[in-house]
Structures are given as C-alpha cells and as structure tokens.
CSV table of C-alpha atoms in Angstrom, one decimal:
chain,number,residue,atom,x,y,z
A,1,LYS,CA,86.1,103.0,121.7
A,2,ASN,CA,87.1,101.9,118.4
A,3,GLN,CA,87.7,104.7,116.4
A,4,VAL,CA,90.5,105.0,113.3
A,5,GLU,CA,91.3,108.3,112.6
A,6,GLN,CA,93.2,109.3,109.0
A,7,SER,CA,94.5,112.6,107.8
A,8,PRO,CA,94.8,115.0,106.4
A,9,GLN,CA,91.7,116.0,104.9
A,10,SER,CA,92.2,116.5,101.9
A,11,LEU,CA,95.0,117.2,99.9
A,12,ILE,CA,95.8,117.9,96.6
A,13,ILE,CA,99.3,117.5,94.5
A,14,LEU,CA,100.3,117.9,90.2
A,15,GLU,CA,101.0,115.1,88.7
A,16,GLY,CA,103.9,112.5,88.7
A,17,LYS,CA,104.6,113.9,91.9
A,18,ASN,CA,104.1,111.5,95.3
A,19,CYS,CA,102.6,111.3,98.8
A,20,THR,CA,101.8,109.4,102.1
A,21,LEU,CA,97.7,109.0,103.2
A,22,GLN,CA,98.0,108.7,107.3
A,23,CYS,CA,96.1,105.8,109.5
A,24,ASN,CA,96.0,105.9,112.9
A,25,TYR,CA,93.6,103.6,115.0
A,26,THR,CA,92.9,102.6,118.5
A,27,VAL,CA,90.8,98.8,117.6
A,28,SER,CA,91.4,96.3,119.3
A,29,PRO,CA,92.0,93.4,119.6
A,30,PHE,CA,93.5,94.1,115.6
A,31,SER,CA,92.6,91.3,112.9
A,32,ASN,CA,93.5,93.0,110.3
A,33,LEU,CA,94.0,96.9,108.1
A,34,ARG,CA,93.1,97.8,104.7
A,35,TRP,CA,92.9,100.4,101.9
A,36,TYR,CA,90.2,101.3,99.6
A,37,LYS,CA,90.1,103.5,97.1
A,38,GLN,CA,86.5,105.1,96.4
A,39,ASP,CA,86.4,106.7,92.8
A,40,THR,CA,83.1,109.9,92.8
A,41,GLY,CA,80.3,108.3,92.5
A,42,ARG,CA,80.9,104.8,92.3
A,43,GLY,CA,82.1,102.1,95.1
A,44,PRO,CA,85.0,101.6,97.2
A,45,VAL,CA,88.2,99.0,95.5
A,46,SER,CA,90.3,97.3,97.6
A,47,LEU,CA,93.4,98.1,97.4
A,48,THR,CA,95.8,96.6,100.9
A,49,ILE,CA,95.4,93.9,103.2
A,50,MET,CA,97.1,93.8,106.5
A,51,THR,CA,97.6,90.9,109.1
A,52,PHE,CA,99.3,91.8,112.2
A,53,SER,CA,102.2,89.7,110.9
A,54,GLU,CA,102.8,92.3,108.0
A,55,ASN,CA,104.6,95.2,107.6
A,56,THR,CA,104.4,96.6,104.1
A,57,LYS,CA,102.6,95.1,101.2
A,58,SER,CA,102.0,96.9,97.2
A,59,ASN,CA,100.0,97.0,94.9
A,60,GLY,CA,101.4,99.1,91.7
A,61,ARG,CA,102.3,102.4,93.0
A,62,TYR,CA,100.7,101.9,95.8
A,63,THR,CA,102.4,100.7,99.1
A,64,ALA,CA,100.9,100.4,102.7
A,65,THR,CA,102.6,99.9,106.1
A,66,LEU,CA,101.8,98.9,108.7
A,67,ASP,CA,103.1,99.5,112.8
A,68,ALA,CA,101.2,97.4,114.8
A,69,ASP,CA,103.0,99.2,117.8
A,70,THR,CA,102.5,102.0,117.3
A,71,LYS,CA,98.6,101.5,115.4
A,72,GLN,CA,99.9,103.9,112.3
A,73,SER,CA,99.1,102.5,109.0
A,74,SER,CA,100.4,104.7,106.2
A,75,LEU,CA,98.8,104.7,102.7
A,76,HIS,CA,102.1,105.5,99.8
A,77,ILE,CA,101.4,106.5,96.9
A,78,THR,CA,104.5,106.5,93.4
A,79,ALA,CA,104.5,108.6,90.5
A,80,SER,CA,100.8,109.6,91.1
A,81,GLN,CA,98.7,109.8,87.9
A,82,LEU,CA,95.0,112.2,87.8
A,83,SER,CA,92.9,108.8,87.6
A,84,ASP,CA,94.5,108.7,91.7
A,85,SER,CA,92.1,111.0,92.3
A,86,ALA,CA,89.7,109.6,95.0
A,87,SER,CA,88.8,109.2,98.5
A,88,TYR,CA,90.9,106.5,100.4
A,89,ILE,CA,89.9,105.7,103.1
A,90,CYS,CA,91.3,102.6,106.2
A,91,VAL,CA,89.8,100.6,107.6
A,92,VAL,CA,90.2,98.1,110.4
A,93,HIS,CA,88.1,94.7,111.6
A,94,GLY,CA,88.8,93.8,114.9
A,95,GLY,CA,87.6,90.9,116.7
A,96,SER,CA,84.0,90.5,116.0
A,97,TYR,CA,81.8,90.8,112.7
A,98,ILE,CA,82.1,95.2,113.0
A,99,PRO,CA,84.5,97.3,111.2
A,100,THR,CA,85.8,100.6,111.9
A,101,PHE,CA,85.9,102.4,109.1
A,102,GLY,CA,88.3,106.1,108.6
A,103,ARG,CA,86.4,109.2,107.0
A,104,GLY,CA,89.1,109.4,104.3
A,105,THR,CA,91.3,111.5,102.5
A,106,SER,CA,90.1,112.7,99.6
A,107,LEU,CA,92.9,113.4,97.0
A,108,ILE,CA,93.1,115.6,93.7
A,109,VAL,CA,96.0,115.1,91.2
A,110,HIS,CA,96.2,118.1,89.2
A,111,PRO,CA,97.6,118.4,86.0
B,1,ASP,CA,80.9,90.9,84.5
B,2,THR,CA,81.7,89.1,87.9
B,3,ALA,CA,80.6,91.3,90.0
B,4,VAL,CA,77.9,93.3,92.4
B,5,SER,CA,75.3,94.9,91.1
B,6,GLN,CA,73.1,97.2,92.4
B,7,THR,CA,69.0,98.8,91.3
B,8,PRO,CA,68.5,101.6,91.2
B,9,LYS,CA,71.5,103.5,90.5
B,10,TYR,CA,69.0,106.6,91.7
B,11,LEU,CA,66.6,107.5,93.9
B,12,VAL,CA,64.4,110.3,94.7
B,13,THR,CA,61.1,110.0,96.1
B,14,GLN,CA,58.8,111.8,98.6
B,15,MET,CA,59.0,111.6,102.4
B,16,GLY,CA,56.6,109.3,103.8
B,17,ASN,CA,56.7,106.8,101.1
B,18,ASP,CA,58.3,102.9,100.3
B,19,LYS,CA,61.4,101.4,98.7
B,20,SER,CA,62.8,99.1,97.8
B,21,ILE,CA,66.9,98.6,96.9
B,22,LYS,CA,68.1,95.6,95.0
B,23,CYS,CA,71.1,93.6,95.1
B,24,GLU,CA,73.2,90.8,93.3
B,25,GLN,CA,76.2,89.1,93.1
B,26,ASN,CA,77.4,86.3,91.0
B,27,LEU,CA,81.1,85.6,92.7
B,28,GLY,CA,79.8,83.3,94.4
B,29,HIS,CA,80.4,84.5,97.9
B,30,ASP,CA,78.5,83.6,101.1
B,31,THR,CA,78.1,87.2,103.1
B,32,MET,CA,76.6,89.8,102.1
B,33,TYR,CA,76.1,93.5,103.6
B,34,TRP,CA,74.5,97.3,103.1
B,35,TYR,CA,76.7,100.2,104.0
B,36,LYS,CA,75.3,103.7,104.5
B,37,GLN,CA,77.4,106.3,103.1
B,38,ASP,CA,76.5,109.8,104.1
B,39,SER,CA,77.7,112.9,103.3
B,40,LYS,CA,80.4,113.4,104.9
B,41,LYS,CA,81.2,110.2,102.7
B,42,PHE,CA,81.7,108.1,106.5
B,43,LEU,CA,80.5,104.7,105.0
B,44,LYS,CA,78.3,102.7,107.9
B,45,ILE,CA,77.6,99.1,108.1
B,46,MET,CA,73.8,98.5,108.4
B,47,PHE,CA,72.9,94.8,108.1
B,48,SER,CA,74.9,91.3,107.6
B,49,TYR,CA,73.8,87.6,106.0
B,50,ASN,CA,75.5,85.2,105.5
B,51,ASN,CA,74.1,82.4,103.5
B,52,LYS,CA,71.0,84.0,104.4
B,53,GLU,CA,70.7,84.6,107.9
B,54,LEU,CA,71.3,87.6,109.5
B,55,ILE,CA,74.4,88.4,111.3
B,56,ILE,CA,74.4,91.9,111.7
B,57,ASN,CA,72.0,94.0,112.7
B,58,GLU,CA,73.7,97.5,113.6
B,59,THR,CA,71.6,100.5,114.9
B,60,VAL,CA,69.2,101.6,112.1
B,61,PRO,CA,65.5,102.1,112.8
B,62,ASN,CA,63.4,99.3,112.3
B,63,ARG,CA,62.1,101.8,108.7
B,64,PHE,CA,64.9,99.0,107.4
B,65,SER,CA,64.5,96.1,106.2
B,66,PRO,CA,66.9,93.7,104.9
B,67,LYS,CA,65.5,90.8,102.8
B,68,SER,CA,67.4,87.8,101.4
B,69,PRO,CA,65.8,84.9,99.7
B,70,ASP,CA,69.1,83.3,98.7
B,71,LYS,CA,72.6,84.0,99.2
B,72,ALA,CA,73.4,85.8,96.3
B,73,HIS,CA,70.5,88.2,96.4
B,74,LEU,CA,70.2,90.4,99.8
B,75,ASN,CA,66.9,93.5,98.9
B,76,LEU,CA,66.6,96.6,101.3
B,77,HIS,CA,63.7,97.9,101.6
B,78,ILE,CA,62.0,101.3,103.4
B,79,ASN,CA,59.4,102.2,104.9
B,80,SER,CA,57.8,105.7,105.7
B,81,LEU,CA,60.7,107.6,104.0
B,82,GLU,CA,62.5,110.4,105.5
B,83,LEU,CA,64.8,113.2,104.7
B,84,GLY,CA,67.5,112.1,106.9
B,85,ASP,CA,67.3,108.6,105.3
B,86,SER,CA,69.2,110.1,102.0
B,87,ALA,CA,72.3,108.9,101.9
B,88,VAL,CA,73.9,106.8,99.3
B,89,TYR,CA,73.4,102.6,100.3
B,90,PHE,CA,76.1,100.4,99.4
B,91,CYS,CA,75.8,96.5,99.1
B,92,ALA,CA,78.8,94.3,98.9
B,93,SER,CA,80.0,91.0,99.6
B,94,SER,CA,82.9,89.0,100.2
B,95,PRO,CA,83.9,84.9,100.2
B,96,ILE,CA,83.8,84.6,104.2
B,97,THR,CA,82.1,86.6,106.9
B,98,GLN,CA,84.4,89.5,108.4
B,99,GLY,CA,85.7,89.0,111.4
B,100,ALA,CA,85.6,85.2,111.6
B,101,ARG,CA,88.7,83.5,111.6
B,102,GLY,CA,91.1,84.3,108.4
B,103,ALA,CA,88.5,86.6,107.1
B,104,ASN,CA,91.4,88.0,105.8
B,105,TYR,CA,89.7,89.0,102.4
B,106,GLY,CA,88.5,92.1,100.6
B,107,TYR,CA,85.0,93.8,100.4
B,108,THR,CA,83.6,93.7,96.9
B,109,PHE,CA,81.6,96.8,96.5
B,110,GLY,CA,78.5,97.6,93.7
B,111,SER,CA,78.4,101.1,92.8
B,112,GLY,CA,75.8,102.4,95.0
B,113,THR,CA,72.9,103.8,95.0
B,114,ARG,CA,72.0,107.9,95.2
B,115,LEU,CA,68.5,107.7,97.3
B,116,THR,CA,67.6,111.6,97.6
B,117,VAL,CA,64.1,112.0,99.6
B,118,VAL,CA,62.1,115.5,99.6
C-alpha cells in the first residue's frame, strides 16, 4: 500500500533557528516528490518538486533533499521566520494519477 | 490576478440540504481537481477532470457530483448533505495531468471552502 509518513507531527522553534522536517514514503513506482506549505485558512502552495534523479532542490530558505534509495526526503528551513509557521505537506506521485499525501508537519515559529 | 478561485469561502447548511461549490481557474491549465481536507488536515483527492473529461473518481459517495462545463471551471454539487461531509474542500489545477509521464508540475490550489453541516 502506498504511504507517506511525516515526522514530527508538530514542531515549535524559536525565530532564527533552523529545522528539518522528514518524509518517508513507500510509493512505488516513484515519479516525483513535492513539498507544500499550507498557511492556516489557505490552500497549499508548492515549495519544491523533485524527480528520481534529483538529490536536492532549494527555494529561498527552504532546501529539500531526496534519497530515492532509502525513500526518504527532508525539508530544511534555514533562519526561520514567523511567517514560516504553517503546515508542511509531503506528496509523492507514483505511476498512477492518484497522489499520496502525508498528514503534514505543523510548524510554529515563536518570536 | 491569475489564480484558482472558489466560492463560497464558508458554507453552513443543515443536514439533508443540497449545495454547490464553484471553482474557476484563469491559469490556462488543462486539469482541475477537487480535494477534501478533514479535521486532521489530511488531504484526499476526490475528482480530477482533464479538458472536461473525468479521469479520477475516487471512492466518493455518489451524492457528490462534479461538473465541468469547460476546462476553466469545475464545480462540485453535493446532495443530501450529512454531518460527515463537514470539511474544507479545495479546488486545484495543474498544467497537465499529474501522473502522466513528465508531469512534474505542482498543483495550484484555491483558498478552500469550509463546509459545516449542522
């Protein structure tokens, strides 16, 4: 069964600190992996998309990594800001039209 | 503004009623989707249309009926609403069908419609 597991479920950090969110998946075959940011009361917004051959991709202070061998991805946030408080969702696309979503990591950045 | 817009943003209704949620995208995308996000924030795909053609129809009660009059619009009609239908419903679009070879494009999501059935 295709699954995407994210950890931690929630995370609280101080402004300016770095953090790393994890995503493990069992989706096969693998097409691509995406990270989305969802602010409260808004729709998810795409941060990064990585295919099988890509190990890392950055979008500003967000850097995603992918290890297709171990089926793990991480999202690293550098120098966190209050506006980074959101839910971060990992989504994996396989060979079908149906994506597999993780349940998200809820990040709270405190001043 | 180029976007995916859905209306209404909030919908409170009684059990048994019929309601519709509208979605429009002006991004020129070929594919549109409806997603349901439950109280635990878990997103699940419901339907997908590509150029007005239904390509994904997940295990959704047949009380839910999508309608795509053209590729820029995908509306969701729900009959005989039940308490368990309470959730946030997101419309999304993408340039081509996700899952197709080379389809490495992200979704663009609308802001969501919070449906509360009382």
